[in-house]
mmCIF file of C-alpha atoms in Angstrom:
data_model
loop_
_atom_site.group_PDB
_atom_site.id
_atom_site.type_symbol
_atom_site.label_atom_id
_atom_site.label_comp_id
_atom_site.label_asym_id
_atom_site.label_seq_id
_atom_site.Cartn_x
_atom_site.Cartn_y
_atom_site.Cartn_z
ATOM 1 C CA MET A 276 -39.114 161.921 121.561
ATOM 2 C CA THR A 277 -37.400 165.190 121.585
ATOM 3 C CA PRO A 278 -36.734 165.371 117.704
ATOM 4 C CA TYR A 279 -40.345 164.247 116.773
ATOM 5 C CA ALA A 280 -41.503 167.264 119.162
ATOM 6 C CA LEU A 281 -39.147 169.609 117.365
ATOM 7 C CA ALA A 282 -40.403 168.328 114.108
ATOM 8 C CA ALA A 283 -44.033 168.673 115.081
ATOM 9 C CA ALA A 284 -43.641 171.993 116.417
ATOM 10 C CA LEU A 285 -41.798 172.997 113.521
ATOM 11 C CA PHE A 286 -44.358 171.806 111.169
ATOM 12 C CA THR A 287 -46.865 173.859 113.309
ATOM 13 C CA LEU A 288 -45.169 176.973 112.824
ATOM 14 C CA GLY A 289 -44.541 176.517 109.278
ATOM 15 C CA LEU A 290 -48.176 175.518 108.365
ATOM 16 C CA GLY A 291 -49.546 178.389 110.617
ATOM 17 C CA GLY A 292 -47.111 180.926 109.156
ATOM 18 C CA MET A 293 -47.969 179.725 105.475
ATOM 19 C CA VAL A 294 -51.699 180.297 106.401
ATOM 20 C CA LEU A 295 -51.297 183.759 108.654
ATOM 21 C CA LEU A 296 -48.743 185.655 107.407
ATOM 22 C CA PRO A 297 -50.026 188.101 104.462
ATOM 23 C CA ASN A 298 -46.734 188.480 102.771
ATOM 24 C CA LEU A 299 -45.663 186.142 100.330
ATOM 25 C CA VAL A 300 -41.899 186.035 101.040
ATOM 26 C CA ARG A 301 -42.965 185.232 104.443
ATOM 27 C CA LYS A 302 -45.474 182.469 103.303
ATOM 28 C CA LEU A 303 -42.355 180.987 101.648
ATOM 29 C CA LEU A 304 -39.911 181.251 104.611
ATOM 30 C CA ALA A 305 -42.910 179.264 106.569
ATOM 31 C CA MET A 306 -42.872 176.863 103.722
ATOM 32 C CA ASN A 307 -39.261 176.307 103.830
ATOM 33 C CA VAL A 308 -39.522 175.850 107.964
ATOM 34 C CA MET A 309 -42.195 173.059 107.101
ATOM 35 C CA GLN A 310 -39.505 171.167 104.904
ATOM 36 C CA VAL A 311 -37.070 171.734 107.863
ATOM 37 C CA ALA A 312 -39.716 170.092 109.606
ATOM 38 C CA VAL A 313 -39.785 167.126 107.699
ATOM 39 C CA ILE A 314 -36.203 166.723 107.365
ATOM 40 C CA VAL A 315 -35.728 166.643 111.065
ATOM 41 C CA PHE A 316 -38.411 163.875 111.244
ATOM 42 C CA PHE A 317 -36.618 161.579 108.695
ATOM 43 C CA ILE A 318 -33.096 161.932 110.050
ATOM 44 C CA ALA A 319 -35.040 161.076 113.664
ATOM 45 C CA LEU A 320 -35.953 158.103 111.946
ATOM 46 C CA ALA A 321 -32.847 156.989 110.541
ATOM 47 C CA THR A 322 -30.473 156.982 114.153
ATOM 48 C CA LYS A 323 -30.031 153.897 115.730
ATOM 49 C CA ASP A 324 -28.814 153.198 119.419
ATOM 50 C CA GLY A 325 -25.101 152.513 119.155
ATOM 51 C CA GLY A 326 -24.851 153.067 115.056
ATOM 52 C CA ARG A 327 -22.227 154.891 113.698
ATOM 53 C CA VAL A 328 -22.380 157.002 110.438
ATOM 54 C CA PRO A 329 -22.947 154.714 107.235
ATOM 55 C CA ILE A 330 -19.730 155.041 105.935
ATOM 56 C CA LEU A 331 -16.998 152.152 106.073
ATOM 57 C CA GLU A 332 -13.310 152.804 106.968
ATOM 58 C CA PRO A 333 -11.037 152.164 103.971
ATOM 59 C CA GLY A 334 -10.285 148.305 104.443
ATOM 60 C CA GLU A 335 -13.308 147.429 106.080
ATOM 61 C CA THR A 336 -15.459 145.165 103.920
ATOM 62 C CA GLU A 337 -17.895 143.312 106.420
ATOM 63 C CA ALA A 338 -20.903 145.547 107.755
ATOM 64 C CA ILE A 339 -23.396 144.834 110.148
ATOM 65 C CA ALA A 340 -26.754 146.529 110.042
ATOM 66 C CA ALA A 341 -27.224 147.110 113.695
ATOM 67 C CA ASP A 342 -23.629 148.684 113.688
ATOM 68 C CA PHE A 343 -24.604 151.535 111.213
ATOM 69 C CA MET A 344 -27.161 154.327 111.036
ATOM 70 C CA ASN A 345 -29.956 154.021 108.409
ATOM 71 C CA PRO A 346 -28.650 155.492 105.007
ATOM 72 C CA LEU A 347 -31.751 155.471 103.464
ATOM 73 C CA PRO A 348 -33.419 158.509 105.034
ATOM 74 C CA HIS A 349 -30.070 160.191 104.715
ATOM 75 C CA THR A 350 -30.215 159.915 100.801
ATOM 76 C CA LEU A 351 -33.905 160.820 100.841
ATOM 77 C CA MET A 352 -33.235 163.863 102.804
ATOM 78 C CA LEU A 353 -29.864 164.873 100.738
ATOM 79 C CA THR A 354 -31.925 165.268 97.533
ATOM 80 C CA ALA A 355 -34.810 166.875 99.349
ATOM 81 C CA ILE A 356 -32.601 169.623 100.545
ATOM 82 C CA VAL A 357 -31.084 170.127 97.164
ATOM 83 C CA VAL A 358 -34.653 170.260 95.539
ATOM 84 C CA SER A 359 -36.137 172.583 98.155
ATOM 85 C CA VAL A 360 -33.012 174.944 97.221
ATOM 86 C CA ALA A 361 -34.207 174.985 93.483
ATOM 87 C CA THR A 362 -37.867 175.139 94.569
ATOM 88 C CA THR A 363 -37.381 178.126 96.480
ATOM 89 C CA GLY A 364 -35.696 179.679 93.306
ATOM 90 C CA LEU A 365 -38.755 179.030 91.349
ATOM 91 C CA ALA A 366 -41.043 180.509 93.918
ATOM 92 C CA LEU A 367 -38.725 183.677 94.233
ATOM 93 C CA GLY A 368 -39.064 183.942 90.358
ATOM 94 C CA LEU A 369 -42.782 183.712 90.660
ATOM 95 C CA LEU A 370 -42.959 186.421 93.513
ATOM 96 C CA ILE A 371 -40.740 189.094 91.202
ATOM 97 C CA ARG A 372 -43.292 188.308 88.387
ATOM 98 C CA ILE A 373 -45.925 189.163 91.016
ATOM 99 C CA TRP A 374 -44.515 192.112 92.224
ATOM 100 C CA ARG A 375 -43.821 193.309 88.774
ATOM 101 C CA GLN A 376 -47.598 193.071 87.864
ATOM 102 C CA TYR A 377 -49.364 194.063 90.686
ATOM 103 C CA GLY A 378 -46.803 196.064 92.846
ATOM 104 C CA SER A 379 -47.220 194.250 95.953
ATOM 105 C CA LEU A 380 -46.357 190.804 97.494
ATOM 106 C CA ASP A 381 -49.329 191.741 100.465
ATOM 107 C CA GLU A 382 -51.953 189.101 100.446
ATOM 108 C CA ARG A 383 -54.461 191.475 101.157
ATOM 109 C CA ILE A 384 -53.643 194.073 98.403
ATOM 110 C CA LEU A 385 -53.193 191.362 95.887
ATOM 111 C CA LEU A 386 -56.777 190.338 96.535
ATOM 112 C CA SER A 387 -58.528 193.599 96.322
ATOM 113 C CA ARG A 388 -56.584 194.381 93.148
ATOM 114 C CA LEU A 389 -57.294 191.074 91.658
ATOM 115 C CA ARG A 390 -61.178 191.253 92.533
ATOM 116 C CA GLY A 391 -61.868 194.929 91.928
ATOM 117 C CA SER A 392 -59.984 197.715 89.876
ATOM 118 C CA GLY A 393 -58.298 196.137 86.927
ATOM 119 C CA ASP A 394 -56.979 199.609 86.129
ATOM 120 C CA ASP A 395 -54.768 199.641 89.186
ATOM 121 C CA ALA A 396 -52.981 196.434 88.253
ATOM 122 C CA THR A 397 -52.161 197.522 84.869
ATOM 123 C CA ARG A 398 -51.198 201.434 85.605
ATOM 124 C CA HIS A 399 -47.744 200.704 86.116
ATOM 125 C CA GLY A 400 -47.950 198.027 83.020
ATOM 126 C CA ALA A 401 -43.919 197.194 83.047
ATOM 127 C CA GLY A 402 -44.929 193.201 83.184
ATOM 128 C CA ASP A 403 -47.333 193.752 79.986
ATOM 129 C CA ASP A 404 -44.743 195.485 78.068
ATOM 130 C CA ALA A 405 -42.054 193.197 79.099
ATOM 131 C CA THR A 406 -44.109 190.054 77.989
ATOM 132 C CA ARG A 407 -44.493 191.073 74.065
ATOM 133 C CA HIS A 408 -40.441 191.164 73.724
ATOM 134 C CA GLY A 409 -38.578 188.133 73.032
ATOM 135 C CA ALA A 410 -37.196 185.909 75.449
ATOM 136 C CA GLY A 411 -34.273 184.305 73.417
ATOM 137 C CA GLU A 412 -31.581 187.215 74.117
ATOM 138 C CA PRO A 413 -29.243 186.662 77.210
ATOM 139 C CA PRO A 414 -28.761 189.602 79.471
ATOM 140 C CA ARG A 415 -26.270 191.463 77.990
ATOM 141 C CA MET B 15 -62.421 192.517 117.507
ATOM 142 C CA LYS B 16 -62.827 190.602 114.441
ATOM 143 C CA ALA B 17 -58.975 190.314 114.087
ATOM 144 C CA ARG B 18 -58.675 189.116 117.871
ATOM 145 C CA LEU B 19 -61.174 186.399 117.100
ATOM 146 C CA ARG B 20 -59.396 185.354 114.128
ATOM 147 C CA ALA B 21 -56.128 184.971 115.919
ATOM 148 C CA ALA B 22 -57.583 183.056 118.902
ATOM 149 C CA ALA B 23 -59.126 180.513 116.276
ATOM 150 C CA ALA B 24 -55.838 180.200 114.562
ATOM 151 C CA ALA B 25 -53.980 179.764 117.651
ATOM 152 C CA LEU B 26 -56.540 177.121 118.666
ATOM 153 C CA ILE B 27 -56.374 175.129 115.331
ATOM 154 C CA LEU B 28 -52.635 175.309 115.511
ATOM 155 C CA GLY B 29 -52.272 174.223 119.086
ATOM 156 C CA GLY B 30 -54.790 171.283 118.320
ATOM 157 C CA LEU B 31 -52.749 170.343 115.356
ATOM 158 C CA PHE B 32 -49.361 170.277 117.460
ATOM 159 C CA VAL B 33 -51.002 168.422 120.285
ATOM 160 C CA GLY B 34 -52.418 165.964 117.553
ATOM 161 C CA LEU B 35 -48.862 165.378 116.344
ATOM 162 C CA LEU B 36 -47.403 164.863 119.698
ATOM 163 C CA ALA B 37 -50.283 162.313 120.379
ATOM 164 C CA GLY B 38 -49.203 160.733 117.107
ATOM 165 C CA VAL B 39 -45.822 160.409 117.732
ATOM 166 C CA ARG B 40 -46.308 158.382 120.778
ATOM 167 C CA ASP B 41 -47.334 155.575 118.321
ATOM 168 C CA LEU B 42 -43.973 155.881 116.710
ATOM 169 C CA PRO B 43 -40.988 153.532 117.280
ATOM 170 C CA PRO B 44 -38.786 155.301 120.052
ATOM 171 C CA ILE B 45 -35.609 157.079 118.547
ATOM 172 C CA GLY B 46 -32.824 155.059 117.974
ATOM 173 C CA ASP B 47 -34.793 151.693 118.046
ATOM 174 C CA PRO B 48 -32.697 149.419 115.647
ATOM 175 C CA SER B 49 -36.165 147.077 114.928
ATOM 176 C CA SER B 50 -38.285 149.791 113.797
ATOM 177 C CA PRO B 51 -39.943 149.531 110.255
ATOM 178 C CA ALA B 52 -37.714 152.180 108.903
ATOM 179 C CA SER B 53 -34.556 150.145 109.724
ATOM 180 C CA THR B 54 -35.643 146.572 108.880
ATOM 181 C CA HIS B 55 -36.786 146.484 105.386
ATOM 182 C CA VAL B 56 -34.126 147.399 102.447
ATOM 183 C CA SER B 57 -31.839 149.227 104.547
ATOM 184 C CA PRO B 58 -30.038 146.158 106.162
ATOM 185 C CA ARG B 59 -29.447 145.326 102.727
ATOM 186 C CA PHE B 60 -27.921 148.663 101.832
ATOM 187 C CA ILE B 61 -25.650 148.530 104.773
ATOM 188 C CA GLU B 62 -24.678 145.047 104.374
ATOM 189 C CA GLU B 63 -23.942 144.549 100.683
ATOM 190 C CA ALA B 64 -23.411 148.232 99.421
ATOM 191 C CA ARG B 65 -19.438 147.583 99.698
ATOM 192 C CA ARG B 66 -19.630 144.358 97.999
ATOM 193 C CA GLU B 67 -22.012 145.430 95.327
ATOM 194 C CA THR B 68 -21.239 148.947 94.561
ATOM 195 C CA GLY B 69 -17.604 149.283 95.664
ATOM 196 C CA ALA B 70 -18.710 152.703 97.633
ATOM 197 C CA LEU B 71 -17.626 152.984 101.252
ATOM 198 C CA ASN B 72 -20.312 155.823 101.636
ATOM 199 C CA MET B 73 -23.623 154.009 101.848
ATOM 200 C CA VAL B 74 -25.397 157.209 101.036
ATOM 201 C CA THR B 75 -23.820 157.547 97.975
ATOM 202 C CA ALA B 76 -24.284 153.762 96.876
ATOM 203 C CA VAL B 77 -28.052 154.048 97.788
ATOM 204 C CA LEU B 78 -28.299 157.518 95.919
ATOM 205 C CA ALA B 79 -26.594 156.810 92.684
ATOM 206 C CA ASP B 80 -26.908 152.936 92.391
ATOM 207 C CA TYR B 81 -29.825 151.445 94.150
ATOM 208 C CA ARG B 82 -32.243 154.277 93.700
ATOM 209 C CA GLY B 83 -30.617 155.681 90.603
ATOM 210 C CA TYR B 84 -33.794 156.036 89.135
ATOM 211 C CA ASP B 85 -35.439 158.501 91.995
ATOM 212 C CA THR B 86 -32.209 160.612 91.791
ATOM 213 C CA LEU B 87 -32.428 161.102 88.071
ATOM 214 C CA GLY B 88 -35.930 162.267 88.831
ATOM 215 C CA GLU B 89 -34.789 164.707 91.338
ATOM 216 C CA THR B 90 -32.278 165.883 88.818
ATOM 217 C CA ALA B 91 -34.926 166.460 86.424
ATOM 218 C CA VAL B 92 -37.203 168.235 89.414
ATOM 219 C CA ILE B 93 -34.106 170.697 89.782
ATOM 220 C CA PHE B 94 -33.437 171.205 86.279
ATOM 221 C CA ALA B 95 -37.448 171.847 85.985
ATOM 222 C CA ALA B 96 -37.277 174.308 88.598
ATOM 223 C CA GLY B 97 -34.479 176.524 87.058
ATOM 224 C CA LEU B 98 -36.497 175.918 83.863
ATOM 225 C CA GLY B 99 -39.532 177.312 85.184
ATOM 226 C CA ALA B 100 -37.896 180.103 86.854
ATOM 227 C CA PHE B 101 -36.022 181.088 83.496
ATOM 228 C CA VAL B 102 -39.513 181.058 81.738
ATOM 229 C CA ILE B 103 -41.662 183.029 84.388
ATOM 230 C CA LEU B 104 -38.728 185.783 84.415
ATOM 231 C CA ALA B 105 -37.925 185.386 80.511
ATOM 232 C CA ALA B 106 -40.217 188.124 79.648
ATOM 233 C CA SER B 107 -37.813 190.699 81.402
ATOM 234 C CA ILE B 108 -34.599 189.176 80.046
ATOM 235 C CA GLY B 109 -33.950 190.671 76.966
ATOM 236 C CA GLY B 110 -37.063 192.911 77.433
ATOM 237 C CA PRO B 111 -36.816 196.573 77.931
ATOM 238 C CA ARG B 112 -34.484 198.062 80.253
ATOM 239 C CA ARG B 113 -35.135 200.477 83.058
ATOM 240 C CA GLU B 114 -33.577 204.001 82.334
ATOM 241 C CA THR B 115 -32.076 203.598 85.693
ATOM 242 C CA PRO B 116 -31.310 200.250 86.734
ATOM 243 C CA GLY B 117 -31.848 199.152 90.361
ATOM 244 C CA PRO B 118 -29.200 198.386 93.015
ATOM 245 C CA GLY B 119 -29.992 194.960 92.454
ATOM 246 C CA LEU B 120 -27.492 191.919 92.247
ATOM 247 C CA SER B 121 -26.795 192.014 88.573
ATOM 248 C CA HIS B 122 -23.997 194.864 88.643
ATOM 249 C CA ARG B 123 -20.409 194.763 89.335
ATOM 250 C CA VAL B 124 -19.548 195.977 92.641
ATOM 251 C CA ASP B 125 -16.668 198.281 92.676
ATOM 252 C CA SER B 126 -14.932 197.674 95.627
ATOM 253 C CA LEU B 127 -11.105 196.460 95.893
ATOM 254 C CA LEU B 128 -11.796 194.769 98.903
ATOM 255 C CA LEU B 129 -14.465 192.328 97.622
ATOM 256 C CA ASP B 130 -12.500 191.918 94.387
ATOM 257 C CA THR B 131 -9.135 190.950 96.074
ATOM 258 C CA ALA B 132 -11.455 188.625 98.136
ATOM 259 C CA ALA B 133 -12.928 186.930 95.636
ATOM 260 C CA ARG B 134 -9.921 186.416 93.993
ATOM 261 C CA VAL B 135 -8.521 184.756 96.883
ATOM 262 C CA LEU B 136 -11.590 182.643 97.761
ATOM 263 C CA ALA B 137 -13.006 181.784 94.437
ATOM 264 C CA PRO B 138 -10.402 179.085 93.363
ATOM 265 C CA PHE B 139 -10.344 177.130 96.653
ATOM 266 C CA LEU B 140 -14.351 177.408 96.924
ATOM 267 C CA LEU B 141 -14.514 175.700 93.182
ATOM 268 C CA LEU B 142 -11.694 173.300 94.141
ATOM 269 C CA PHE B 143 -13.587 172.357 97.246
ATOM 270 C CA ALA B 144 -16.754 171.621 95.355
ATOM 271 C CA VAL B 145 -14.874 169.190 93.292
ATOM 272 C CA TYR B 146 -13.081 167.703 96.157
ATOM 273 C CA VAL B 147 -16.503 167.338 97.642
ATOM 274 C CA LEU B 148 -17.704 165.447 94.411
ATOM 275 C CA VAL B 149 -15.026 162.934 93.807
ATOM 276 C CA HIS B 150 -14.853 162.063 97.721
ATOM 277 C CA GLY B 151 -18.494 161.069 97.605
ATOM 278 C CA HIS B 152 -17.623 157.399 97.819
ATOM 279 C CA VAL B 153 -15.334 157.555 100.567
ATOM 280 C CA SER B 154 -16.636 160.408 103.171
ATOM 281 C CA PRO B 155 -19.616 162.617 103.080
ATOM 282 C CA GLY B 156 -20.017 164.421 99.667
ATOM 283 C CA GLY B 157 -21.211 163.455 96.317
ATOM 284 C CA GLY B 158 -23.062 165.311 93.039
ATOM 285 C CA PHE B 159 -25.578 167.080 94.977
ATOM 286 C CA GLN B 160 -23.743 169.004 97.826
ATOM 287 C CA GLY B 161 -20.719 169.486 95.470
ATOM 288 C CA GLY B 162 -23.131 171.015 92.666
ATOM 289 C CA VAL B 163 -24.516 173.317 95.270
ATOM 290 C CA LEU B 164 -21.252 174.445 96.621
ATOM 291 C CA PHE B 165 -19.821 174.914 92.881
ATOM 292 C CA GLY B 166 -22.939 176.816 91.706
ATOM 293 C CA LEU B 167 -22.494 179.141 94.825
ATOM 294 C CA GLY B 168 -18.802 179.560 94.023
ATOM 295 C CA LEU B 169 -19.886 180.988 90.684
ATOM 296 C CA VAL B 170 -22.723 182.814 92.327
ATOM 297 C CA THR B 171 -20.015 184.497 94.485
ATOM 298 C CA LEU B 172 -17.789 185.624 91.673
ATOM 299 C CA ARG B 173 -20.908 186.714 89.761
ATOM 300 C CA LEU B 174 -21.725 188.879 92.807
ATOM 301 C CA VAL B 175 -18.644 190.515 92.853
ATOM 302 C CA TRP B 176 -17.827 190.963 89.365
ATOM 303 C CA GLY B 177 -20.964 191.668 87.541
ATOM 304 C CA PRO B 178 -22.313 189.831 84.785
ATOM 305 C CA PRO B 179 -20.136 188.765 82.039
ATOM 306 C CA ARG B 180 -18.618 190.953 79.533
ATOM 307 C CA PRO B 181 -16.375 190.124 76.684
ATOM 308 C CA ASP B 182 -14.058 193.133 77.224
ATOM 309 C CA ARG B 183 -13.282 192.218 80.937
ATOM 310 C CA ALA B 184 -11.425 189.004 81.400
ATOM 311 C CA ALA B 185 -11.737 188.701 85.020
ATOM 312 C CA SER B 186 -15.349 188.275 84.735
ATOM 313 C CA ARG B 187 -15.107 184.816 82.301
ATOM 314 C CA PHE B 188 -15.836 182.717 85.392
ATOM 315 C CA GLY B 189 -19.632 183.862 85.701
ATOM 316 C CA PRO B 190 -21.590 182.224 82.953
ATOM 317 C CA GLY B 191 -24.238 183.948 81.714
ATOM 318 C CA VAL B 192 -28.036 182.398 81.494
ATOM 319 C CA ARG B 193 -27.197 180.371 78.417
ATOM 320 C CA ALA B 194 -23.915 179.104 79.259
ATOM 321 C CA SER B 195 -25.519 178.016 82.697
ATOM 322 C CA PHE B 196 -28.499 176.071 81.086
ATOM 323 C CA LEU B 197 -26.057 174.522 78.717
ATOM 324 C CA LEU B 198 -24.380 173.103 81.914
ATOM 325 C CA ALA B 199 -27.746 172.339 83.786
ATOM 326 C CA SER B 200 -28.811 170.452 80.438
ATOM 327 C CA ALA B 201 -25.593 168.892 79.632
ATOM 328 C CA GLY B 202 -25.644 167.406 82.923
ATOM 329 C CA LEU B 203 -29.441 165.987 83.218
ATOM 330 C CA LEU B 204 -28.568 164.407 79.632
ATOM 331 C CA ALA B 205 -25.320 162.871 80.836
ATOM 332 C CA TYR B 206 -27.051 161.233 83.461
ATOM 333 C CA ILE B 207 -29.779 159.862 81.067
ATOM 334 C CA ALA B 208 -27.046 158.629 78.602
ATOM 335 C CA ILE B 209 -25.272 156.579 81.321
ATOM 336 C CA GLY B 210 -28.643 154.869 81.870
ATOM 337 C CA ILE B 211 -29.097 154.335 78.217
ATOM 338 C CA ALA B 212 -25.603 153.132 77.720
ATOM 339 C CA ALA B 213 -26.279 150.230 80.315
ATOM 340 C CA MET B 214 -29.333 149.259 78.034
ATOM 341 C CA ALA B 215 -27.258 149.282 75.156
ATOM 342 C CA PHE B 216 -25.088 146.653 76.772
ATOM 343 C CA GLY B 217 -27.758 144.529 77.686
ATOM 344 C CA GLY B 218 -28.841 145.833 81.024
ATOM 345 C CA ALA B 219 -31.806 147.427 82.304
ATOM 346 C CA PHE B 220 -32.078 151.323 82.268
ATOM 347 C CA LEU B 221 -29.004 152.541 84.978
ATOM 348 C CA ASP B 222 -27.881 149.108 85.813
ATOM 349 C CA TYR B 223 -24.373 150.231 85.450
ATOM 350 C CA GLY B 224 -22.807 146.538 86.121
ATOM 351 C CA VAL B 225 -23.038 145.657 82.503
ATOM 352 C CA LEU B 226 -20.900 148.542 81.290
ATOM 353 C CA PRO B 227 -17.698 147.364 79.707
ATOM 354 C CA LEU B 228 -15.385 149.423 82.036
ATOM 355 C CA GLY B 229 -13.319 146.190 83.760
ATOM 356 C CA GLN B 230 -14.012 143.145 85.027
ATOM 357 C CA ASP B 231 -14.863 143.242 88.604
ATOM 358 C CA PRO B 232 -18.546 144.494 88.605
ATOM 359 C CA ALA B 233 -18.312 146.470 91.951
ATOM 360 C CA HIS B 234 -15.637 148.516 90.411
ATOM 361 C CA VAL B 235 -17.845 149.137 87.239
ATOM 362 C CA ARG B 236 -20.593 150.317 89.374
ATOM 363 C CA GLU B 237 -18.099 152.269 91.441
ATOM 364 C CA LEU B 238 -16.956 154.180 88.250
ATOM 365 C CA ALA B 239 -20.286 154.644 86.656
ATOM 366 C CA THR B 240 -21.627 155.857 90.324
ATOM 367 C CA LEU B 241 -19.005 158.474 89.681
ATOM 368 C CA GLY B 242 -20.037 159.276 86.382
ATOM 369 C CA VAL B 243 -23.433 159.666 87.329
ATOM 370 C CA GLU B 244 -22.472 162.158 90.416
ATOM 371 C CA ALA B 245 -20.427 164.175 87.925
ATOM 372 C CA ALA B 246 -23.564 164.623 85.822
ATOM 373 C CA VAL B 247 -25.613 165.693 88.796
ATOM 374 C CA PHE B 248 -23.115 167.911 89.849
ATOM 375 C CA VAL B 249 -22.960 169.760 86.792
ATOM 376 C CA ALA B 250 -26.717 169.793 86.437
ATOM 377 C CA VAL B 251 -26.989 171.064 90.079
ATOM 378 C CA SER B 252 -24.522 173.853 89.705
ATOM 379 C CA GLY B 253 -25.941 174.695 86.422
ATOM 380 C CA THR B 254 -29.136 175.284 88.211
ATOM 381 C CA VAL B 255 -28.002 176.949 90.680
ATOM 382 C CA ALA B 256 -26.165 179.633 88.061
ATOM 383 C CA VAL B 257 -29.653 179.864 86.219
ATOM 384 C CA LEU B 258 -31.688 180.539 89.189
ATOM 385 C CA PHE B 259 -29.496 183.266 90.227
ATOM 386 C CA GLU B 260 -29.003 184.895 86.821
ATOM 387 C CA THR B 261 -32.928 185.125 86.283
ATOM 388 C CA ILE B 262 -33.515 186.263 89.563
ATOM 389 C CA ALA B 263 -30.723 188.814 89.891
ATOM 390 C CA VAL B 264 -31.447 190.268 86.443
ATOM 391 C CA GLY B 265 -35.139 190.126 86.782
ATOM 392 C CA VAL B 266 -34.986 192.011 89.834
ATOM 393 C CA ALA B 267 -32.450 194.615 88.944
ATOM 394 C CA GLU B 268 -32.697 195.505 85.484
ATOM 395 C CA THR B 269 -36.401 195.736 84.351
ATOM 396 C CA GLY B 270 -39.960 196.273 85.237
ATOM 397 C CA ARG B 271 -41.182 197.840 88.626
ATOM 398 C CA PRO B 272 -38.587 199.416 90.824
ATOM 399 C CA LEU B 273 -38.192 197.664 94.028
ATOM 400 C CA PRO B 274 -40.027 198.997 97.314
ATOM 401 C CA ASN B 275 -36.921 200.513 98.824
ATOM 402 C CA GLU B 276 -36.358 202.614 95.865
ATOM 403 C CA ASP B 277 -39.697 203.681 94.911
ATOM 404 C CA PRO B 278 -41.068 207.181 96.335
ATOM 405 C CA ALA B 279 -44.427 206.764 94.661
ATOM 406 C CA PRO B 280 -47.526 205.230 94.972
ATOM 407 C CA VAL B 281 -47.968 204.833 98.724
ATOM 408 C CA GLU B 282 -50.898 202.214 98.161
ATOM 409 C CA ALA B 283 -48.409 199.967 97.004
ATOM 410 C CA ARG B 284 -46.225 199.801 100.192
ATOM 411 C CA GLU B 285 -46.086 196.660 102.018
ATOM 412 C CA GLU B 286 -47.642 196.695 105.360
ATOM 413 C CA GLY B 287 -45.252 195.443 108.168
#
């Protein structure tokens, strides 16, 4: 029960953070909290009373299903963790791009700049300049 | 007043969601129940047959790289795509115009004897431990993903201390640039696919390692092929971690708009809270 409640609490916190926090970096962190909720949930599903870690001792050949934790959720979450690292990196890349274009990561400021004054968004213009140049060269 | 109303509504909705989730939890099987649906369909087969069929003591590795090899190939492709995406999003800045005074980002050498010495001592063990985690994936917790992330972070550590690779400084030769990191990541993904196709070439299904001509005992053959797959994942993941770091570090530090903490002007661009 307790791990499920923890997963529910983390999921609620993460969802609330994603919807309510104005700063995009905080939204990203809230999304990571939601991912942790899913991971906790899956790992809780994998446990068995009296089960041990799903790794055999050297020389052990026979295994009975009731003696071991379920390896399948562990496998799924292992890849999920690494995928979440990679997608977080991708999201950070997007945030840098947004910062460069609009000079802010605050949702309210971004929305006002997207709606109205186009001149505000392009005043600094660094992002526009950069797109005209080729991307083929390595950084130094 | 409007903001307070909004906060109250949000609290109400989120509280309702939490209570709803808890109510849903009551219908789930109790934690630790060996006869729960999650533990009764395919997983007993994985537990009881993994040793005989795949030769791996670590059932998680057996499931990851053998039984669910297709899924893992997809995950590796997702990770590679994330690295590629970050690069494409920020590529305009790499090789684009540089700021006259580069910001205090992650992209420059830190001239500190302390950090330099610590990195020299730490780095070999960090990278070696990553390889250990990879090759011990069959008998202990570990494998390609974990080892790959460790190796990638080892590269990032070196890169943080030593700055970007430069031909005139021998000490920086361990830090790959964006291009080398990309080659690593692509090579890993392609090696994974190549192992799958090799199985087809010897008459099996895609990623059906048992038919590969690596020995007589099918379990042993599968063990070797699984290690190959894990190594491919290791290379792909460590390359992707390095790509992500390189693109983000360079994107932040060297081009475009200054960061908030170094920008004296415009006031309206400042973050609130």
